[in-house]
Coordinates of C-alpha atoms and ligand atoms in Angstrom, one line a residue:
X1 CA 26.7 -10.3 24.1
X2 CA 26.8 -12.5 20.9
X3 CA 30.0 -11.3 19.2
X4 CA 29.4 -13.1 16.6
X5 CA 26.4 -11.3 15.5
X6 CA 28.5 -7.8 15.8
X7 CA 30.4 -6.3 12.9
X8 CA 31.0 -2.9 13.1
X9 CA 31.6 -0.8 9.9
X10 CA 31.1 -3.8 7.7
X11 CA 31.0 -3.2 3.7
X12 CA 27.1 -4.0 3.4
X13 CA 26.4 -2.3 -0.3
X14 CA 28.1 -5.5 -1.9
X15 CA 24.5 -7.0 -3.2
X16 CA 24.4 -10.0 -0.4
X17 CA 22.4 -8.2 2.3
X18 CA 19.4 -7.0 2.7
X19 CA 19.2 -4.4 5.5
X20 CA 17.1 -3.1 8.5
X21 CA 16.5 -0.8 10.8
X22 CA 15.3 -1.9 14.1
X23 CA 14.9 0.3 17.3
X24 CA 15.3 -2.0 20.6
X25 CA 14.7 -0.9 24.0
X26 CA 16.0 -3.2 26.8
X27 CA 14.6 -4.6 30.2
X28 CA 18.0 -6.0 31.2
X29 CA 20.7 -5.7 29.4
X30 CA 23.1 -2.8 27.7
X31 CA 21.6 -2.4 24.2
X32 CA 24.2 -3.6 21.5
X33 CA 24.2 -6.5 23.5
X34 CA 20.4 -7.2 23.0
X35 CA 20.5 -6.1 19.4
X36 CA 23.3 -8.8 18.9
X37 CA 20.3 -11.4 21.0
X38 CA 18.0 -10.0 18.0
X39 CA 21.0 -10.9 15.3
X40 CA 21.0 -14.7 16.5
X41 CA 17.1 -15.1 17.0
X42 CA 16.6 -13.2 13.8
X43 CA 18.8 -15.7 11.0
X44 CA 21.2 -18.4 12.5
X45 CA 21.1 -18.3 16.3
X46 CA 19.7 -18.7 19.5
X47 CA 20.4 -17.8 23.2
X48 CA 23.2 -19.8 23.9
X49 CA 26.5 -20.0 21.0
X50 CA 25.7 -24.1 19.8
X51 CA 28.4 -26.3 18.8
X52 CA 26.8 -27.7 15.7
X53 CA 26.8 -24.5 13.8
X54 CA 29.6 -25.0 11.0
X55 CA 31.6 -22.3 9.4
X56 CA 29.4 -21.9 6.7
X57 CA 26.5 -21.6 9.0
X58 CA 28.1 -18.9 10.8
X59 CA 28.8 -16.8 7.6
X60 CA 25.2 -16.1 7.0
X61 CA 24.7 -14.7 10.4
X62 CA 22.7 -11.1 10.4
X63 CA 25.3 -8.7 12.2
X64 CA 24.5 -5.0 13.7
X65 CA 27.2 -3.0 11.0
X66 CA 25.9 0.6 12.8
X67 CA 23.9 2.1 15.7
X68 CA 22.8 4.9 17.1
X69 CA 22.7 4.1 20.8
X70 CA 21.3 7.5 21.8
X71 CA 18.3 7.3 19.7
X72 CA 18.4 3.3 20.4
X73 CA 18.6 2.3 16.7
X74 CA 20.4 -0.6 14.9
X75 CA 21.1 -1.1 11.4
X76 CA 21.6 -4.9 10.8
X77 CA 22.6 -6.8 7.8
X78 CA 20.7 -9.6 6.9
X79 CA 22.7 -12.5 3.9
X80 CA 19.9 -12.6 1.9
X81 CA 20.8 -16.2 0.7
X82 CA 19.2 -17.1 4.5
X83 CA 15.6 -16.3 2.3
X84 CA 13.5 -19.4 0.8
X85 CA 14.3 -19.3 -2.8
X86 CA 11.9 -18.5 -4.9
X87 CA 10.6 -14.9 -4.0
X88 CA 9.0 -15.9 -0.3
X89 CA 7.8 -12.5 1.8
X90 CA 6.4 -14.6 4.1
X91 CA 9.8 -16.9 4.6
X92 CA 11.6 -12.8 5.4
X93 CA 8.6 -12.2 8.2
X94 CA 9.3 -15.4 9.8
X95 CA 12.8 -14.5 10.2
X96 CA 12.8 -10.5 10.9
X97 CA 9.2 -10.3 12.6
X98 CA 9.2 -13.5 14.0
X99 CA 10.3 -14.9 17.6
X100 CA 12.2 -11.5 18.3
X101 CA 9.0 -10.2 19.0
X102 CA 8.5 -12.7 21.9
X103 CA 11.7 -11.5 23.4
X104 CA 11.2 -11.7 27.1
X105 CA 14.5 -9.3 28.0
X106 CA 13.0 -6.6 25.1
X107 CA 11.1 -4.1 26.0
X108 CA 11.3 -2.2 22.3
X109 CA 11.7 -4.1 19.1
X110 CA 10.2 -2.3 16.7
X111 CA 11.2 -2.7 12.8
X112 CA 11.3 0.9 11.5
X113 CA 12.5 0.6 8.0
X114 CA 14.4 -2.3 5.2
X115 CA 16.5 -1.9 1.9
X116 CA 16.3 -4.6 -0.4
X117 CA 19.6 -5.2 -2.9
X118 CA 18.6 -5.1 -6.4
X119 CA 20.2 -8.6 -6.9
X120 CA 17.3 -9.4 -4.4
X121 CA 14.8 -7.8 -5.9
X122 CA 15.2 -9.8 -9.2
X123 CA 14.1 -13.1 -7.5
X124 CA 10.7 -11.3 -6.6
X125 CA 7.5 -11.0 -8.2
X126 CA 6.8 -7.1 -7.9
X127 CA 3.4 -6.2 -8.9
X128 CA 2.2 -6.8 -12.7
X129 CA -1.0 -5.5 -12.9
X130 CA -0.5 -1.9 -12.4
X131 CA -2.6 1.7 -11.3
X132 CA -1.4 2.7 -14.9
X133 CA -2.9 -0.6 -16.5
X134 CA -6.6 0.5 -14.3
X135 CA -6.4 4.3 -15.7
X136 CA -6.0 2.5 -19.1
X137 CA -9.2 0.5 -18.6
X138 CA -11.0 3.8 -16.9
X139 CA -9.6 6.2 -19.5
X140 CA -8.8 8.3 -16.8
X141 CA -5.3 10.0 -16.7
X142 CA -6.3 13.3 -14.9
X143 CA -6.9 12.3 -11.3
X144 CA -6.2 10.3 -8.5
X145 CA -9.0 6.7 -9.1
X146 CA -11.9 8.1 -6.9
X147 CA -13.7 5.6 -5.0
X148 CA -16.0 4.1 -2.3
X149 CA -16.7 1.0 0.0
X150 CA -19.9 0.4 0.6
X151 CA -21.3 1.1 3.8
X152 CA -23.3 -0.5 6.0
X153 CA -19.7 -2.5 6.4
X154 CA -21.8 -5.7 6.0
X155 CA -25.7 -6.1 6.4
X156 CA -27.0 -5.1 3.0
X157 CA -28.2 -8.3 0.7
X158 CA -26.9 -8.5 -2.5
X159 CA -29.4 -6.1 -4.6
X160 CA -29.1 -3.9 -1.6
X161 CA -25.3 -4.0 -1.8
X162 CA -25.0 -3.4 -5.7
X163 CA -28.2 -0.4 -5.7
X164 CA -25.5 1.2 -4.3
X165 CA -23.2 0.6 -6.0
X166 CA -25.3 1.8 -9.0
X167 CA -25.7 5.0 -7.4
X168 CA -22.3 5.9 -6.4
X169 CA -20.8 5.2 -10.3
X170 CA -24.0 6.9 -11.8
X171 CA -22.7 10.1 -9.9
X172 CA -19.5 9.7 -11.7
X173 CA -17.2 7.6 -9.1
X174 CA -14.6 5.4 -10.7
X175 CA -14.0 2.3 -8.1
X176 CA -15.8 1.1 -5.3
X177 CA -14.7 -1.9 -2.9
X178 CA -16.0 -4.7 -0.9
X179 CA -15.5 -3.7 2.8
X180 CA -12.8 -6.2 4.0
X181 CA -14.9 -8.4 6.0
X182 CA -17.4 -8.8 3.3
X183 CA -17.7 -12.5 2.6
X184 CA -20.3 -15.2 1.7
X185 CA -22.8 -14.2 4.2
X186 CA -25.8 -16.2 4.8
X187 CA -27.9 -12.8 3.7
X188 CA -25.7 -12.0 1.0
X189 CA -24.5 -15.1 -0.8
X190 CA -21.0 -14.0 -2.5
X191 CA -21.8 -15.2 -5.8
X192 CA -25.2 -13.1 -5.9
X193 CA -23.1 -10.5 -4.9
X194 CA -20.9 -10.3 -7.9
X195 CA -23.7 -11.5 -10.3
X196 CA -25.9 -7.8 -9.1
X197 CA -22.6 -6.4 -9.2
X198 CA -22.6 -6.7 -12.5
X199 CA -25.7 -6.1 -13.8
X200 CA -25.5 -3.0 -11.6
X201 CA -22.4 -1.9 -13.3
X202 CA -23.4 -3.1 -16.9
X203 CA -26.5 -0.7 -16.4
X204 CA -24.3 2.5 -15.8
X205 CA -22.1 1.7 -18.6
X206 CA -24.6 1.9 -20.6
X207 CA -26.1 4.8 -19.2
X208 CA -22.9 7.0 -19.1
X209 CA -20.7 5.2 -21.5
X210 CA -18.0 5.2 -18.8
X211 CA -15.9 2.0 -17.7
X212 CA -15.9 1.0 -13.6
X213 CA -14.0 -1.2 -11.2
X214 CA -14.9 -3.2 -8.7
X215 CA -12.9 -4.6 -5.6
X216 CA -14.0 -8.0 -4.2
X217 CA -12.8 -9.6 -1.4
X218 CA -11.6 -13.3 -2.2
X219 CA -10.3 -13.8 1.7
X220 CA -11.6 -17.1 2.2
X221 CA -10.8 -19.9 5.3
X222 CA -8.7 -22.0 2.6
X223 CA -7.2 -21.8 -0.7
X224 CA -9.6 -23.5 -2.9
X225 CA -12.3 -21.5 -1.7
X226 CA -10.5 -18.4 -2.2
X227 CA -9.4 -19.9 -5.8
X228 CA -13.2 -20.7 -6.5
X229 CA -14.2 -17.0 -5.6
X230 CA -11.5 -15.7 -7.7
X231 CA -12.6 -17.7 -10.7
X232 CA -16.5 -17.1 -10.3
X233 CA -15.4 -13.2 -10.6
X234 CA -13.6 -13.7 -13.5
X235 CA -16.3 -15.7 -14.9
X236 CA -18.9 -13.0 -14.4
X237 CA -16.9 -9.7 -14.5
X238 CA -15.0 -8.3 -17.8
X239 CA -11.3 -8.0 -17.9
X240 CA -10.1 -5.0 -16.5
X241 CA -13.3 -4.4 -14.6
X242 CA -12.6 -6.0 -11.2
X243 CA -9.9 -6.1 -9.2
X244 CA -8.6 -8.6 -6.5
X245 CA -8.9 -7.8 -2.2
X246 CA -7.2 -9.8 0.0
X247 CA -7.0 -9.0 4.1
X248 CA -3.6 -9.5 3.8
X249 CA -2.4 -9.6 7.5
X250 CA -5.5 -11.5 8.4
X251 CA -5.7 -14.0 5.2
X252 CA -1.6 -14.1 5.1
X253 CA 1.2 -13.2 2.8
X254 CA 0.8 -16.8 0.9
X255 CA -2.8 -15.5 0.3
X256 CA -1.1 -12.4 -1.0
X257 CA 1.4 -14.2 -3.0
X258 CA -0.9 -16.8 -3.9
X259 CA -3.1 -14.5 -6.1
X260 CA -0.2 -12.3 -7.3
X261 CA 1.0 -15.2 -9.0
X262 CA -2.6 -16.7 -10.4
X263 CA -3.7 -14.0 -11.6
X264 CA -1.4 -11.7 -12.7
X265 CA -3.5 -9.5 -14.9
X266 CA -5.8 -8.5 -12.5
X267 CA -5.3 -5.7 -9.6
X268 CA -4.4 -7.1 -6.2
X269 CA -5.5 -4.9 -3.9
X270 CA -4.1 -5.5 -0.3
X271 CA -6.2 -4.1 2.3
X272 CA -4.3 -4.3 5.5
X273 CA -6.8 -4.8 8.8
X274 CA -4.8 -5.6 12.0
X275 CA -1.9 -3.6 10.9
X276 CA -2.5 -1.3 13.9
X277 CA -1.3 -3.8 16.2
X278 CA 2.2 -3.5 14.4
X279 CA 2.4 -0.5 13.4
X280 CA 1.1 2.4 15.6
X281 CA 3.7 4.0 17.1
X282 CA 3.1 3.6 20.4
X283 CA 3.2 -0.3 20.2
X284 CA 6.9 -0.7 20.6
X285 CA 6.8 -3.8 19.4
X286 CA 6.2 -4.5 15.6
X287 CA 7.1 -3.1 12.6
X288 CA 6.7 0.5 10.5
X289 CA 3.8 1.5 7.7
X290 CA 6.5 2.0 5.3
X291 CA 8.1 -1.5 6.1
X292 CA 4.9 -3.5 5.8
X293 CA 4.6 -1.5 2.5
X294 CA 7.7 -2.5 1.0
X295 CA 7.0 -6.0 1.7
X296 CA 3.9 -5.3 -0.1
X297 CA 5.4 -4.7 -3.2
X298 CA 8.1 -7.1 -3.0
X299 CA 5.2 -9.4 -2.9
X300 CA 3.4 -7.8 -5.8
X301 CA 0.3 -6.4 -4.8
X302 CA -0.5 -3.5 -7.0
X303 CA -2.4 -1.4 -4.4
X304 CA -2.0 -1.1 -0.9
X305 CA -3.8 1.1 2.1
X306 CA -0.8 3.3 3.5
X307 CA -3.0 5.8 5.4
X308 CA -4.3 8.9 5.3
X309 CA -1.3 10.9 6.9
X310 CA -3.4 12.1 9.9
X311 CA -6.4 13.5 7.2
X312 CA -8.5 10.7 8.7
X313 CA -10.1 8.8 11.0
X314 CA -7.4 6.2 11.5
X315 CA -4.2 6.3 13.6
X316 CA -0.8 7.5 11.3
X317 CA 1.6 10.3 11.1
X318 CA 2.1 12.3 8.0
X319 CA 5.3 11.3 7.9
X320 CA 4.8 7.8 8.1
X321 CA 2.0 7.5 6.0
X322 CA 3.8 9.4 2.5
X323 CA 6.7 8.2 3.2
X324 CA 5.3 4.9 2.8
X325 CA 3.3 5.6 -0.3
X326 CA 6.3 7.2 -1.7
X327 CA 8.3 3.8 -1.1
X328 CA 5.2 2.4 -2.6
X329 CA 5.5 4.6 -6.0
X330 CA 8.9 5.4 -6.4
X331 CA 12.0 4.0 -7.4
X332 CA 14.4 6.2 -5.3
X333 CA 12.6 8.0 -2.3
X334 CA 14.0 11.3 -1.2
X335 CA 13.3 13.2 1.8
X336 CA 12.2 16.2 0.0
X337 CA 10.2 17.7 3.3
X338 CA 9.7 17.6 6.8
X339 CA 6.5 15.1 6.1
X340 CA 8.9 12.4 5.1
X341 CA 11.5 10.2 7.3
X342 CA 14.0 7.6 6.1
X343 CA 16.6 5.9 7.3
X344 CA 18.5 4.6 4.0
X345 CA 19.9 7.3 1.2
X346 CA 17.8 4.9 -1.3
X347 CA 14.9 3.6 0.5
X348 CA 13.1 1.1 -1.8
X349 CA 16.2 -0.6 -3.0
X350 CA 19.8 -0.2 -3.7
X351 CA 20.7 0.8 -7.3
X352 CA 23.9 -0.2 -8.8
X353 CA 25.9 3.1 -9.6
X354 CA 26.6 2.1 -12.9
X355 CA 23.5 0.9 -14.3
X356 CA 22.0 3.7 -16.8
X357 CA 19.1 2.3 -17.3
X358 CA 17.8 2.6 -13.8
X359 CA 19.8 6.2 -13.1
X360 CA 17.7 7.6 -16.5
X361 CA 14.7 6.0 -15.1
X362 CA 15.4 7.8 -11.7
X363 CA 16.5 11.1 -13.2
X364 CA 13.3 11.1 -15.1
X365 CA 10.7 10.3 -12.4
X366 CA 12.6 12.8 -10.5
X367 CA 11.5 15.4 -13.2
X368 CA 8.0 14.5 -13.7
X369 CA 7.5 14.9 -9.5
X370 CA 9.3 18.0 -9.5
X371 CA 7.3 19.8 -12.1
X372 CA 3.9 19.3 -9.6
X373 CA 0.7 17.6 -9.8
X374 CA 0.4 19.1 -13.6
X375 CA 3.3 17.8 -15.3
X376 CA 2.3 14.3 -13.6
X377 CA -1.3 14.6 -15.3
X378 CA 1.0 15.8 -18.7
X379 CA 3.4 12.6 -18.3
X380 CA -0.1 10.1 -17.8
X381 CA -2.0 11.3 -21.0
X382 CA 1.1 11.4 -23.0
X383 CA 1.7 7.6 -22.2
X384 CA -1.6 6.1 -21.9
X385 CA -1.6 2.4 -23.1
X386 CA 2.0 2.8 -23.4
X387 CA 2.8 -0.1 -21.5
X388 CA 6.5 0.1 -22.9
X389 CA 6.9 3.4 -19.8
X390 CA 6.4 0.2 -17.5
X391 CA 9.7 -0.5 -15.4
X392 CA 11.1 -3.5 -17.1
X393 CA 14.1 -3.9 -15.2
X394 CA 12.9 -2.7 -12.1
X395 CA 9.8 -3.7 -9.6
X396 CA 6.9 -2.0 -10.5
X397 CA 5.1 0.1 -8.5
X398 CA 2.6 -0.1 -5.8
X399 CA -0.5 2.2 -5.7
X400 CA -1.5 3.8 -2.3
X401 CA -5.1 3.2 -1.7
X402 CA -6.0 5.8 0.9
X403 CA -9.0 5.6 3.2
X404 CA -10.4 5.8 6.4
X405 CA -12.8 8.3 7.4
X406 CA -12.4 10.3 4.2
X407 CA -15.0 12.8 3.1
X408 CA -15.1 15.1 -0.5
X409 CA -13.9 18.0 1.6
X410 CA -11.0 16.4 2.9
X411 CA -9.9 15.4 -0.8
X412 CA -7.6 18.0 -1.2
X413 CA -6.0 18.5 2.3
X414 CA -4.6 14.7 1.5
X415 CA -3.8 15.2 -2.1
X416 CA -1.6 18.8 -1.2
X417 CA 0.3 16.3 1.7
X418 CA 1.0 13.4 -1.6
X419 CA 1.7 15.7 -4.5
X420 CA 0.8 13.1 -7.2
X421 CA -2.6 11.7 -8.4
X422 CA -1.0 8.2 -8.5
X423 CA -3.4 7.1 -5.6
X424 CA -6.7 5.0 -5.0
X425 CA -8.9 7.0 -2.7
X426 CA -12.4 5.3 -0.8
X427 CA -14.4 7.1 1.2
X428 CA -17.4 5.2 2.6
X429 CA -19.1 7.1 5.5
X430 CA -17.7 10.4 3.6
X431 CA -19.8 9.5 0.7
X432 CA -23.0 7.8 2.1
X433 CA -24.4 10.1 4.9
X434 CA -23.9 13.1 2.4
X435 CA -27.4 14.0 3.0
X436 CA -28.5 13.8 -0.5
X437 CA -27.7 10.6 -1.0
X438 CA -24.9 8.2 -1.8
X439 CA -25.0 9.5 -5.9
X440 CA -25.0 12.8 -4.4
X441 CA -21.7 12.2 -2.5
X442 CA -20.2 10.8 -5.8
X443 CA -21.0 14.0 -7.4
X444 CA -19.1 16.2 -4.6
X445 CA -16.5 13.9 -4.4
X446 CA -16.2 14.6 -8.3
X447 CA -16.7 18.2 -8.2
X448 CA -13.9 18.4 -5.4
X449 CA -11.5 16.7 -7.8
X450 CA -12.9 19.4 -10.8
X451 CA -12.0 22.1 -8.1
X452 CA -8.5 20.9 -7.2
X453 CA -7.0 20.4 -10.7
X454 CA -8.5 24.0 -11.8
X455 CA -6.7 25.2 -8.8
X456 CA -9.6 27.0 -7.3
X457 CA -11.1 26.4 -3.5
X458 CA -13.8 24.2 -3.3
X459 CA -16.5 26.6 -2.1
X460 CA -15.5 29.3 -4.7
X461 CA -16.0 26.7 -7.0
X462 CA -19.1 25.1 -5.7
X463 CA -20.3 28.8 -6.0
X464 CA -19.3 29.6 -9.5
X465 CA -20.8 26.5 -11.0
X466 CA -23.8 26.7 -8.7
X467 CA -23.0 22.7 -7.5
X468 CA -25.4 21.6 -4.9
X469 CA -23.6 18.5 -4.0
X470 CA -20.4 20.0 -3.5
X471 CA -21.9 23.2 -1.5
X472 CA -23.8 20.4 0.8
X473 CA -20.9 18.4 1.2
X474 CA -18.8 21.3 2.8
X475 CA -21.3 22.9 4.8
X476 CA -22.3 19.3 6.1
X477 CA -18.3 17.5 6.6
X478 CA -17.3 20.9 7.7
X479 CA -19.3 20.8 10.5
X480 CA -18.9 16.9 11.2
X481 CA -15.0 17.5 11.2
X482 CA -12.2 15.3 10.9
X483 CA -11.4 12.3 13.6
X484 CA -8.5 14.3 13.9
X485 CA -10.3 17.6 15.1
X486 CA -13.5 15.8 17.1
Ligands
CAP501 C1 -12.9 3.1 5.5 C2 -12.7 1.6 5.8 C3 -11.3 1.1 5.6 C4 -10.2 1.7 6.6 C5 -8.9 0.9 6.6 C6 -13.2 1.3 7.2 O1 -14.2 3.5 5.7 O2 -13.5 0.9 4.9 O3 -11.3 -0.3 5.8 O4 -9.9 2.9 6.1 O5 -7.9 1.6 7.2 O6 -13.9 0.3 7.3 O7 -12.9 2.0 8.1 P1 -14.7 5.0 5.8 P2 -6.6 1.9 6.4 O8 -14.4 5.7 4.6 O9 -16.2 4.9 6.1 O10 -13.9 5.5 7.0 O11 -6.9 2.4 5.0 O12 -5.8 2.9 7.2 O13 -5.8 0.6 6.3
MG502 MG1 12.3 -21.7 16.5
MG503 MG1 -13.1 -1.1 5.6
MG504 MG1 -15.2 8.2 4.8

């Protein structure tokens, strides 16, 4: 036991700590004593008490203030002065999901949830370019950003790549991405790539007089090649018209921050491969979807992948997944529902009690959720290009980009479990073996949407308005099923 490290009760809403949640599970020893092992390795410590720490060194220890030693959990305070100045997420990883991992004596360590002071908060980016800022360039204000990644994941050359892209935005979808491993292939050369991009998207502009987005991937092995992706898409595409991936586990949170901070008027779209191996429940060790999603928007991305609540193919609870897109969106997260979990009153981050400012702000999101998916479609038309609605004195918000084995059918299942349009949806396989064709899954995806916000079933409505897409599209993803169901 590290009594140091141990401070029961401690006053921890004073702006100098950042909190955490960790559950830890023993091989050895009795449990406050291993959480008080995780204290040390975690900020100032190590295994064994050392002589040269000072007094001033041993103020800035984490300490466990609370636990719950029934349900194993451990709420720890962190000083936040321990943090690289200068806004570093991937300075608070080292630190919290760092060597504790690697614990030999732990047989659970698993970092379930994090509350970041609002003093903190100021010294962080946030994201700039926002969901709201890509509606503005779409002119779209009445539904969630429908998109697609292409799929074959990688194989197609560049014309290949961007016919399809054609056809997917000529049946009316708003956004498509680069798969995440999409790259500079030998058979697709990356800067072909974005120059068929854009002639394929300059082509359905014309055609339909509607603006698109693109996604491409700028993970590269270094920074300047990253940089030099980055800048021949901007040289190509038109402002507003692309946005920013980066594999952010895979590429790194300097990646992350890297881009967030070069290019702040552009989208940064985090797509998250490897998460799994942190976050899937039955890992013990690793951290939570919502945690990895905070961090995301302490970083600044403006849209990250937080799962499609068990709608899809991949691994995630509903409860995990909204609550993370609600940290993602909100400013003050309440559990409204049994979907939701959280282990702090105020999830995303403390808020002084006195400040009006951020109370009205609360108060009035508050009102906007509560009034259902209409009065958020009322509340986006009535501020379009009002960029003055933006949260100046608070972090901006993070858009939920939700994917994975998503089909047209499936559309509104996930959008009843989020209650808000303010999310990025891709469906690749869902879209692309419709079998009518990839424009043809754009249209049902489209039509679903139609079907949702008039409030009417999506085979009524594929029947009243005789929509062949749509009536394909159930008949065919009905029968393939969900990952879920198979
Ligand atoms: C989805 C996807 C996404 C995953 C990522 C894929 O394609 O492109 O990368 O959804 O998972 O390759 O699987 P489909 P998550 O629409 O064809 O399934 O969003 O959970 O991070
Ligand atoms: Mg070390
Ligand atoms: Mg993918
Ligand atoms: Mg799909």
């Amino acid at each position: 036991m590290q009594q140091d490290y141990i401070d029961l009760g401690r006053k921890v809403d004073t702006g100098e700590y950042m909190l955490a949640v960790f559950k830890i599970d023993s091989y050895k020893d009795d449990l406050l004593s291993e959480a008080s092992e995780v204290c040390a390795e975690s900020s100032t410590g190590s295994n064994i008490k050392v002589n040269t720490a000072t007094n001033f060194a041993t103020a800035h220890n984490a300490v466990v203030y609370k636990f719950d030693e029934d349900k194993k959990l451990f709420w720890i305070a962190y000083p936040w002065s321990i943090f690289d100045r200068g806004g570093n997420v991937q300075n608070i990883m080292t630190y919290i999901a760092g060597n504790v991992f690697g614990m030999s004596s732990l047989k659970e360590c698993k970092l379930l949830d994090i509350q970041f002071p609002s003093a903190m908060l100021e010294q962080y980016d946030g994201p700039s370019y926002t969901i709201d800022d890509m509606r503005d360039y779409l002119n779209l204000y009445d539904s969630p950003i429908l998109g697609t990644i292409i799929k074959p994941k990688i194989g197609l050359t560049p014309s290949e790549y961007a016919e399809v892209c054609y056809d997917f935005w000529l049946g009316g979808g708003h956004f498509v991405k680069n798969d995440e491993p999409q790259a500079d292939q030998v058979f697709c050369p990356y800067e072909k790539m974005v120059d068929y991009v854009r002639m394929a998207m300059d082509k359905v502009e014309e055609i339909t007089g509607q603006t698109k987005v693109h996604s491409f991937n700028i993970s590269a092995s270094d920074y300047d090649t990253m940089i030099k992706r980055a800048d021949y898409v901007d040289s190509v595409m038109k402002p507003g018209s692309y946005a920013f991936l980066v594999d952010g586990l895979t590429a790194g949170w300097m990646a992350v921050q890297t881009v967030r901070r070069k290019y702040p008027n552009v989208f940064l779209h985090f797509h998250r491969a490897g998460h799994g191996a942190f976050t899937r429940d039955e890992n013990p060790i690793g951290f939570s979807v919502p945690v990895l999603t905070k961090m995301a928007r302490l970083a600044g991305t403006s849209g990250i992948h937080t799962g499609t609540a068990g709608v899809g193919k991949m691994a995630g609870s509903p409860e995990e997944d909204i609550t993370a897109a609600y940290q993602a969106l909100k400013l003050k997260f309440e559990v409204t529902d049994k979907t939701t979990r959280s282990f702090f009153d105020q999830s995303w981050s403390t808020a002084p009690e006195n400040d009006k400012d951020i109370k009205d702000a609360i108060e009035k999101e508050k009102a906007i959720w509560d009034g259902g998916i209409k009065s958020i479609i009322k509340d986006k038309i009535k501020n379009k290009g009002n960029k003055k609605e933006k949260n100046w004195r608070f972090m901006n918000k993070t858009c939920p980009i939700i994917s994975g084995g998503l089909n047209p059918v499936l559309l509104k299942p996930f959008t009843d479990l989020i209650g808000t349009i303010d999310f990025i949806t891709t469906m690749g396989a869902g879209v692309h073996s419709h079998p009518m064709g990839t424009q043809a899954g754009a249209k049902a995806l489209i039509q679903a949407w139609e079907a949702y916000k008039e409030g009417i079933d999506i085979e009524k409505y594929a029947e009243k308005h005789k929509l062949e897409e749509l009536k394909v599209a159930i008949e065919f993803y009905n029968k393939k099923g969900t990952q879920a169901q198979k």
